[in-house]
C-alpha positions as a LaTeX table, in Angstrom:
\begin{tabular}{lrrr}
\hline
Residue & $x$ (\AA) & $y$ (\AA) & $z$ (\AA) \\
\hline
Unk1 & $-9.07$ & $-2.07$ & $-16.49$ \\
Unk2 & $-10.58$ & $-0.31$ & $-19.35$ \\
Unk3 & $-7.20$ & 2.38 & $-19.25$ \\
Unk4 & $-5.66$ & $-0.80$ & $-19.20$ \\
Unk5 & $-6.97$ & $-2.19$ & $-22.63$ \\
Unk6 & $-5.64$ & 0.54 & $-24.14$ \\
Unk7 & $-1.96$ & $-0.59$ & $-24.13$ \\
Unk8 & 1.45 & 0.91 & $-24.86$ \\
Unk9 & 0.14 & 2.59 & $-27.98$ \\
Unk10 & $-2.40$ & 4.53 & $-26.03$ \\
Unk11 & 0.01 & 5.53 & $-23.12$ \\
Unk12 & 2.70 & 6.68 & $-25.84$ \\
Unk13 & 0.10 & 8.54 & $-27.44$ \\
Unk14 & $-0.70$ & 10.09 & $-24.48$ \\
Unk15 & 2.85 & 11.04 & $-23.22$ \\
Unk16 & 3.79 & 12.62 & $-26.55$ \\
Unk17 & $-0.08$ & 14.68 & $-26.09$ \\
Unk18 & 0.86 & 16.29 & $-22.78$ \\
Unk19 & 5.65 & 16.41 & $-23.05$ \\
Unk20 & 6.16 & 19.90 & $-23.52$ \\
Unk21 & 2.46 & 20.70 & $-21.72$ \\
Unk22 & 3.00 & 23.48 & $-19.15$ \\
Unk23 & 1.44 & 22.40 & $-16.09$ \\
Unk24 & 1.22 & 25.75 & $-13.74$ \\
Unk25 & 5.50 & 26.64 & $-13.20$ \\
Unk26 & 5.95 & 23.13 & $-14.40$ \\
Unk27 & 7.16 & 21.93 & $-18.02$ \\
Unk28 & 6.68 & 18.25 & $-18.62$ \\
Unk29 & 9.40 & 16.71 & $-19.84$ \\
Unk30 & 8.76 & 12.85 & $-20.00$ \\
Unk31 & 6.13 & 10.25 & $-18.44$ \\
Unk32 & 7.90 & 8.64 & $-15.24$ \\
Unk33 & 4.64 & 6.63 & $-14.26$ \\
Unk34 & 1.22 & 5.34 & $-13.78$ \\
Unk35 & $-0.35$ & 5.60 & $-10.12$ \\
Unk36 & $-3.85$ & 5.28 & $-9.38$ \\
Unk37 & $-6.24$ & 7.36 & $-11.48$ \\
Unk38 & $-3.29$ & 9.74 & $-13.44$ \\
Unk39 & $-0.59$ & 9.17 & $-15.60$ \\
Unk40 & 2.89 & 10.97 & $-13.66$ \\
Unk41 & 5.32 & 12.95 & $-15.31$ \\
Unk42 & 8.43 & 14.20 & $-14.45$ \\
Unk43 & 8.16 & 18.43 & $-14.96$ \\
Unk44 & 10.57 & 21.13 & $-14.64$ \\
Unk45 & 10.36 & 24.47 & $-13.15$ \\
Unk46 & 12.91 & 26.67 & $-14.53$ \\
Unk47 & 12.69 & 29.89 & $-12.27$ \\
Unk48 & 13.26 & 27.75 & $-8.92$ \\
Unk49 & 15.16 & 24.40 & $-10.92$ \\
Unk50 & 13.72 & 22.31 & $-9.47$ \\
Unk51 & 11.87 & 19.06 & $-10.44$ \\
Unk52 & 8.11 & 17.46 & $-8.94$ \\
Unk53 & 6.03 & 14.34 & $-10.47$ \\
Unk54 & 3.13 & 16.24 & $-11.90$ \\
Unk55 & 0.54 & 13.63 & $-11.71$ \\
Unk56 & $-2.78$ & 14.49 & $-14.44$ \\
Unk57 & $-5.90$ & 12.63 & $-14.74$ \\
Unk58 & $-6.66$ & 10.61 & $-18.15$ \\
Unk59 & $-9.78$ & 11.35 & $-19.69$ \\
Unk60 & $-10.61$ & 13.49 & $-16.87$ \\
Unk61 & $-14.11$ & 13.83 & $-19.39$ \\
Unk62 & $-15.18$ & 10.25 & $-19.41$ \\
Unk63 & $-16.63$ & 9.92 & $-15.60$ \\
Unk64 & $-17.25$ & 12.76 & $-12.96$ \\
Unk65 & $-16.27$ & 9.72 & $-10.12$ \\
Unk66 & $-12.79$ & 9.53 & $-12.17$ \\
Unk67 & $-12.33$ & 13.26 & $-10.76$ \\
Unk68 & $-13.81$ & 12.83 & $-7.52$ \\
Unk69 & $-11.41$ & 10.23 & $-6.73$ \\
Unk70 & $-8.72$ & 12.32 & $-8.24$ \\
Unk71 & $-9.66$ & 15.56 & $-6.15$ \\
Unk72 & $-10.30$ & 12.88 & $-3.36$ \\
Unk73 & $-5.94$ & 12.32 & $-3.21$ \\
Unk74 & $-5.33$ & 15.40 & $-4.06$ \\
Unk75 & $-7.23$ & 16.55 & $-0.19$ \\
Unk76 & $-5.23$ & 13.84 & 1.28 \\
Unk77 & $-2.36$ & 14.51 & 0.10 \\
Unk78 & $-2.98$ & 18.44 & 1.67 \\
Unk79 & $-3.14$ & 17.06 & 5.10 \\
Unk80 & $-0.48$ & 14.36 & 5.65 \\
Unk81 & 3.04 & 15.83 & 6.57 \\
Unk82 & 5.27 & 13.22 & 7.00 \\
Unk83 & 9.17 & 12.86 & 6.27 \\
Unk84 & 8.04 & 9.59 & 5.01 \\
Unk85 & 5.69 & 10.61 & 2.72 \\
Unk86 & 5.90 & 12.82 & $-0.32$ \\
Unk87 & 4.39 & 16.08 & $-0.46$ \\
Unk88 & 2.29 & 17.97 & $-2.01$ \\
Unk89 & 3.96 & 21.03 & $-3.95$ \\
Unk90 & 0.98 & 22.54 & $-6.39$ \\
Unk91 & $-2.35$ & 21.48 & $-7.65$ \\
Unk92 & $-4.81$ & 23.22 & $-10.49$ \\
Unk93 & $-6.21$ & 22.78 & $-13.94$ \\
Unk94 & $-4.95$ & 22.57 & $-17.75$ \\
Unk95 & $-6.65$ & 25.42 & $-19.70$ \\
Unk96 & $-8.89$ & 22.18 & $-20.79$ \\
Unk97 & $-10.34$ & 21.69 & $-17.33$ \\
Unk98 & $-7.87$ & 18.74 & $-16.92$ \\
Unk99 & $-7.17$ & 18.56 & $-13.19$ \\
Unk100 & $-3.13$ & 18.34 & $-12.30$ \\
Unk101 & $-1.41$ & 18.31 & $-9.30$ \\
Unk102 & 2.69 & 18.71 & $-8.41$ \\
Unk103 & 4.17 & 16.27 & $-5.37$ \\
Unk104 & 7.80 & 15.72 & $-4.46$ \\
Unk105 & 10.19 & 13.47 & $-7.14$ \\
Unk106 & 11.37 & 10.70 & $-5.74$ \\
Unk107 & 14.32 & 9.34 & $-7.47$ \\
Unk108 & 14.28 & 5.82 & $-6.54$ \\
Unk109 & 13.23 & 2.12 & $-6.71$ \\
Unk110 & 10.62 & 0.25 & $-5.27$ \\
Unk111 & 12.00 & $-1.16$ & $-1.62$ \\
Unk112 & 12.13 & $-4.67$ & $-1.90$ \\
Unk113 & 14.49 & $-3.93$ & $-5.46$ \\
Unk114 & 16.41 & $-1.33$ & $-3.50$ \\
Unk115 & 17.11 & $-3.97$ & $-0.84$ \\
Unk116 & 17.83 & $-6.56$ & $-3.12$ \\
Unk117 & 19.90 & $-4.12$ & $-5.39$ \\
Unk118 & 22.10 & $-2.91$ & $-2.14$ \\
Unk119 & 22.18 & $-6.46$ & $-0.58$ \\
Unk120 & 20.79 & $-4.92$ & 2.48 \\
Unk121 & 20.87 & $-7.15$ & 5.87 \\
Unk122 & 18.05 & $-8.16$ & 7.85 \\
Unk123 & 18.14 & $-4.86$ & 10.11 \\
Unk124 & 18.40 & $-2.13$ & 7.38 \\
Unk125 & 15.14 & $-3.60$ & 5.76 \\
Unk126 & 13.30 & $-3.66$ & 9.33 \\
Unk127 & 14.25 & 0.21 & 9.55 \\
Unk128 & 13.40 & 0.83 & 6.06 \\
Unk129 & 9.97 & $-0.92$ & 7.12 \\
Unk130 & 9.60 & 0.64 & 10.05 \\
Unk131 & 9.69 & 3.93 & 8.66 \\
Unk132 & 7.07 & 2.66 & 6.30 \\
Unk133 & 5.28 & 2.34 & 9.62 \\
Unk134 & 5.23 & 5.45 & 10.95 \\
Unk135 & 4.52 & 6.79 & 7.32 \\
Unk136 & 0.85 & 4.89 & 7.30 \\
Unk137 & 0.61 & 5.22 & 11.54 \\
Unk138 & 0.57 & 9.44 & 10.90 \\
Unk139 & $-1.84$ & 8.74 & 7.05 \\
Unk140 & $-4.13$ & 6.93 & 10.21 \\
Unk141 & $-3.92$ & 9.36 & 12.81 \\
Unk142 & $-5.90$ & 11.73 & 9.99 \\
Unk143 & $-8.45$ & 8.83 & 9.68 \\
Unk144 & $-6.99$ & 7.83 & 6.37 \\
Unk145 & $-6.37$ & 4.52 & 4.92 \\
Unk146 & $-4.44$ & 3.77 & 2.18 \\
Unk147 & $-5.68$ & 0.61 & 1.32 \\
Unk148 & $-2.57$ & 0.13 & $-1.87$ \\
Unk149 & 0.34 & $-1.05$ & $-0.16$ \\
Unk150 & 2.51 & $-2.40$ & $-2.15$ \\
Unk151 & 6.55 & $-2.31$ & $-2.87$ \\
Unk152 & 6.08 & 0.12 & $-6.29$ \\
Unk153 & 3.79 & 2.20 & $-4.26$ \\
Unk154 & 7.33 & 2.56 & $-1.47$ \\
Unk155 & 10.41 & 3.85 & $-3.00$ \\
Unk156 & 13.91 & 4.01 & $-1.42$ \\
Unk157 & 15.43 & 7.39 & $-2.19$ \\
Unk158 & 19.52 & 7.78 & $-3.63$ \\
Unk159 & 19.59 & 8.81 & 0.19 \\
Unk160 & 18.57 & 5.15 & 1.59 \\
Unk161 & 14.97 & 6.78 & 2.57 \\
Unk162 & 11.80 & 5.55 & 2.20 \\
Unk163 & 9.21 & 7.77 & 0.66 \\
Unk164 & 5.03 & 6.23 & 0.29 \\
Unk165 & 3.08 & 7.38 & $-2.32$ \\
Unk166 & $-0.30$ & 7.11 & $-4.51$ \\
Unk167 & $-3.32$ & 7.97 & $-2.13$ \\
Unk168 & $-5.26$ & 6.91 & $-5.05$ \\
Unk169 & $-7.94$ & 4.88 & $-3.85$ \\
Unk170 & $-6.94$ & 6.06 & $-0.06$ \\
Unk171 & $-10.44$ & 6.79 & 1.69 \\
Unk172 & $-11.28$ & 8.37 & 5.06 \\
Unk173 & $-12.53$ & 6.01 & 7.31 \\
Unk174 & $-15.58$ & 7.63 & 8.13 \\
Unk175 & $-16.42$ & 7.45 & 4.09 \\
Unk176 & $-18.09$ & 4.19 & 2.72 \\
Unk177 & $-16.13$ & 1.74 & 0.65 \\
Unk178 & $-16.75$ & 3.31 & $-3.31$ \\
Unk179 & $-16.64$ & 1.23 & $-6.58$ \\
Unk180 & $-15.10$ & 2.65 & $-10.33$ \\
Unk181 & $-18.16$ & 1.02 & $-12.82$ \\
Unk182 & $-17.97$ & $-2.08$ & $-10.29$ \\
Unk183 & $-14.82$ & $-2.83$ & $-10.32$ \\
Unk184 & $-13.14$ & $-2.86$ & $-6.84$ \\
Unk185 & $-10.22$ & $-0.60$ & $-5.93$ \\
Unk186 & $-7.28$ & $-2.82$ & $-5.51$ \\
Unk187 & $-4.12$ & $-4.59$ & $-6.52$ \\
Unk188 & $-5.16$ & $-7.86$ & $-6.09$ \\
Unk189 & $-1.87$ & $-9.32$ & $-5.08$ \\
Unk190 & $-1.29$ & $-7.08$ & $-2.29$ \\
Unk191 & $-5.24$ & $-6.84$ & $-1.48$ \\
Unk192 & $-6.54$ & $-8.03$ & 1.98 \\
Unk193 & $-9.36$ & $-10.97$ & 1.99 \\
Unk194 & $-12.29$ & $-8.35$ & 2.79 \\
Unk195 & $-11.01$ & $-6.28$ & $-0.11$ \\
Unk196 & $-11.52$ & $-9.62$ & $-2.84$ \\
Unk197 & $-14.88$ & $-9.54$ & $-0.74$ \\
Unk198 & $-15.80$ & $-6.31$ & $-1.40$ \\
Unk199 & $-16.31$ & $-5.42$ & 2.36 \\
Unk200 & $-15.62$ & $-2.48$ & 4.57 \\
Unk201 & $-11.58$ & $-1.65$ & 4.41 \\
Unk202 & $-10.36$ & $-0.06$ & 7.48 \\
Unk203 & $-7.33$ & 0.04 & 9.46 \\
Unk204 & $-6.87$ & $-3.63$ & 9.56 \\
Unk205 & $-6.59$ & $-3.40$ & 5.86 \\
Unk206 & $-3.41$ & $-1.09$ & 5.93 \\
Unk207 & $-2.09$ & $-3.79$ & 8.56 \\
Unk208 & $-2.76$ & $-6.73$ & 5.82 \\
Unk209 & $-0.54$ & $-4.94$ & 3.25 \\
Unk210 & 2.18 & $-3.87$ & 5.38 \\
Unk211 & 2.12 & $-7.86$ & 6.60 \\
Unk212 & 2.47 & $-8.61$ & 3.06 \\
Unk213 & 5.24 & $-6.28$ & 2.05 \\
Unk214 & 7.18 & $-7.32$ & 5.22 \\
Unk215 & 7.07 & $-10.71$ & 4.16 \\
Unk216 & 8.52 & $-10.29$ & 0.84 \\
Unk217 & 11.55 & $-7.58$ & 2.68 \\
Unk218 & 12.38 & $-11.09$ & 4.89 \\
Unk219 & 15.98 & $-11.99$ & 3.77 \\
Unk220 & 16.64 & $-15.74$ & 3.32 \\
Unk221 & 19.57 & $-17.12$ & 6.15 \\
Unk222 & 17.90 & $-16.30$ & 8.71 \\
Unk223 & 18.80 & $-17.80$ & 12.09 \\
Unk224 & 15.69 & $-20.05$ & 13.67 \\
Unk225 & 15.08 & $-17.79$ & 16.25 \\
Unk226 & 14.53 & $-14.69$ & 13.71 \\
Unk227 & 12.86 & $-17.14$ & 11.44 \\
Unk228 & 10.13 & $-18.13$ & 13.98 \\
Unk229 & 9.51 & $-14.73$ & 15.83 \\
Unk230 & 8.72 & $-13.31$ & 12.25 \\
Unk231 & 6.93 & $-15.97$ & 10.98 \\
Unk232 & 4.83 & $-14.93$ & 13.63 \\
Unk233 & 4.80 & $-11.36$ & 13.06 \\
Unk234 & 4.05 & $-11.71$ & 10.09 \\
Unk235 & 1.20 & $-14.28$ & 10.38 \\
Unk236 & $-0.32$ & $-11.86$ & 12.87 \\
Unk237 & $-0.43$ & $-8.93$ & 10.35 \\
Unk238 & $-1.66$ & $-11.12$ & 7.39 \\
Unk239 & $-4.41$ & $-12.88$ & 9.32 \\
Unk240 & $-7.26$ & $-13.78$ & 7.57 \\
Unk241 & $-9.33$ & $-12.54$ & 9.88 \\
Unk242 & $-9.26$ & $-8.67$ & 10.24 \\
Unk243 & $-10.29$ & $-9.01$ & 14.65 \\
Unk244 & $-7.16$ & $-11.11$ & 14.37 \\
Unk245 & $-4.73$ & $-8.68$ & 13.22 \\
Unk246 & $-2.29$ & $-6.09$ & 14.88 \\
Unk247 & $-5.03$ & $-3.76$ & 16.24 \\
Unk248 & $-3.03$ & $-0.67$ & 15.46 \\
Unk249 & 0.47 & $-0.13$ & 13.48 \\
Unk250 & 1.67 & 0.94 & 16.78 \\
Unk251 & 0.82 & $-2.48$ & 17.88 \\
Unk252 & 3.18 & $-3.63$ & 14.72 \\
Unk253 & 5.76 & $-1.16$ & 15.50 \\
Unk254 & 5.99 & $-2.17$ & 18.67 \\
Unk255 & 6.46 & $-6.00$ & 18.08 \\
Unk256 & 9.03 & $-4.98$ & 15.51 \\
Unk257 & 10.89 & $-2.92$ & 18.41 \\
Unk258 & 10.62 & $-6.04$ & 20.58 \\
Unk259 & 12.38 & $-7.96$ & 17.99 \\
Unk260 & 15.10 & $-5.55$ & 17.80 \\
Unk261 & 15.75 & $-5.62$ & 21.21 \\
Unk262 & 15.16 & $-9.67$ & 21.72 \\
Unk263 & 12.30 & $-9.09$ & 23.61 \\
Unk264 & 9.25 & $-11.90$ & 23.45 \\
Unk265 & 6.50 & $-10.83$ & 21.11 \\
Unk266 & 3.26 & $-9.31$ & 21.87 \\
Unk267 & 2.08 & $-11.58$ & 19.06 \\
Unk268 & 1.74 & $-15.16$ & 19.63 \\
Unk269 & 1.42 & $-17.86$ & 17.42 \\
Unk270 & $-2.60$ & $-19.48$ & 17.08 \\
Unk271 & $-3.60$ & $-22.11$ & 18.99 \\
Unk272 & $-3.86$ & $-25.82$ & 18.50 \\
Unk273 & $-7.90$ & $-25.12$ & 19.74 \\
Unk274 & $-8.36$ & $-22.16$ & 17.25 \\
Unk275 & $-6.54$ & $-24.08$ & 13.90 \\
Unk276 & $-8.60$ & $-27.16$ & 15.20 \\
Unk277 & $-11.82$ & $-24.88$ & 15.39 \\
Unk278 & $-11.18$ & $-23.27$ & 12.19 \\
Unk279 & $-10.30$ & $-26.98$ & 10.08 \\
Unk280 & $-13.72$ & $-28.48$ & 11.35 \\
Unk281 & $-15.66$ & $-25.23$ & 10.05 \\
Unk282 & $-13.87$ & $-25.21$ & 6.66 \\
Unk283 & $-14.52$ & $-29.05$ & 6.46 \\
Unk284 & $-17.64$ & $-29.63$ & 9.05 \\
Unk285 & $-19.46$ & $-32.08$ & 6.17 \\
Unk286 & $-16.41$ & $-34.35$ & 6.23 \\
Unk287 & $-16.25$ & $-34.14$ & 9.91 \\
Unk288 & $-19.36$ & $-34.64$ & 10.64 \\
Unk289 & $-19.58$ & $-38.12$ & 7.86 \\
Unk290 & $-15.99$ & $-39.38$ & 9.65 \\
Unk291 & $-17.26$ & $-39.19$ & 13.16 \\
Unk292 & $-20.32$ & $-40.96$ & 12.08 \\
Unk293 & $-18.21$ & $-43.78$ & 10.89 \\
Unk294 & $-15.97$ & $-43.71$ & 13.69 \\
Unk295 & $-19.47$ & $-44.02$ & 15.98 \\
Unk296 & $-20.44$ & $-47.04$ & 13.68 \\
Unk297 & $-17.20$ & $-48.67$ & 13.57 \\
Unk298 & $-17.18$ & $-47.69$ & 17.77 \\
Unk299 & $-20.68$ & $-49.98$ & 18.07 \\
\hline
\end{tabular}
């Protein structure tokens, strides 16, 4: 928030400080992007030409947490290998001691634009989002969360692939939930209920946000069959409670696949008991005053 306060004068300011900058093999040749705790330019490396966003924390001075965290994507980055995911090229220091690091360019736009943008039908977003999927199913199978997804945080590739990026305030889940000065880790928009809480994140939390971006992929004239089954999938992802979400994206993936194939869903809609449960806890006071009137009017 405080980067934030800054404005466009401070972020052209910075752009013009580091363009030119040598970062390792990499020349910077313009700012492409903001993405957790760095500013992301696009560099240039002349001996191999070839092009990586070189991502470089701000005022890497101002907090040694800043750099943890920054250090903290960097390691994550290092260990998840996935089509789906871009990689890590490079990583090291500006003769300042401002930390850097090189990933794979992706020259694209954020999915639900790219879908919009290519008038894609109902069954070219579900693969896009599947892949999306399997990108966050491998990011858990190394106990990591990602805890940010959101459509500018998935781009579509020229090549009609979908790419996840900014680890930024990913966490491992055997790590406890961390702060910056207070302020919680999130975009609040895409954010699960535990996260506006300032609870413990886990795997259910990833399932919230890709319940969320499926729900904004959903193409309007929709037959009432598709309609309902992914109401329902989606409902099931986005639950408010986290015991009542998919347990697993596999669980996800797999209710997608059943959709595909016009299977019935593993996911079923909630019950006329548990909405009727869940009203008279949100409103027991009322309750409780309306069926002591109905007793009264009763005798």
């Amino acid at each position: 928030l405080l980067d934030r306060g800054a404005a466009p004068a401070a972020e052209q300011a910075l752009a013009e400080e580091f363009t030119g900058q040598q970062c390792g093999p990499y020349k910077l040749e313009r700012r492409i992007g903001e993405g957790g705790m760095g500013t992301v330019f696009l560099g240039r490396r002349d001996d191999l030409q070839s092009v990586a966003a070189i991502k470089i924390l701000r005022h890497a001075w101002m907090s040694p947490s800043r750099v943890d965290r920054f250090l903290s994507e960097q390691r994550t980055l290092a260990e998840l290998r996935h089509p789906a995911i871009a990689t890590l090229y490079d990583a090291n220091t500006l003769p300042d001691g401002t930390p850097w690091f090189a990933m794979e360019f992706v020259d694209g736009a954020p999915i639900t634009e790219y879908c919009e943008t290519n008038k894609c039908g109902l069954r070219q977003r579900l693969a896009l989002f599947r892949s999306v999927c399997e990108a966050v199913r491998h990011a858990h199978s190394h106990a990591i969360i990602h805890r940010d997804l959101k459509p500018s945080n998935i781009l579509v590739n020229t090549q009609g692939e979908a790419k996840l990026l900014d680890f930024g305030i990913a966490k491992q889940l055997t790590e406890t939930d961390k702060t910056l000065t207070g302020v919680r880790l999130m975009t609040p928009a895409y954010a699960a209920p535990e996260q506006h809480r300032g609870e413990a994140t886990g795997i259910y939390t990833d399932i919230y946000g890709l319940g969320v971006v499926l729900q904004e992929l959903l193409p309007p004239n929709l037959s009432r069959s598709e309609t309902a089954d992914l109401t329902v999938l989606c409902q099931k992802a986005r639950h408010a409670e986290p015991a009542r979400r998919y347990a697993s994206v596999d669980a996800l993936i797999r209710d997608l696949d059943h959709f595909d194939r016009g299977e019935p869903l593993e996911a079923q809609p909630d019950s006329v008991v548990y909405k009727t449960s869940k009203f008279i806890r949100r409103n027991r006071f009322a309750v409780a005053a309306a069926f002591a009137v109905a007793l009264l009017i009763a005798f």
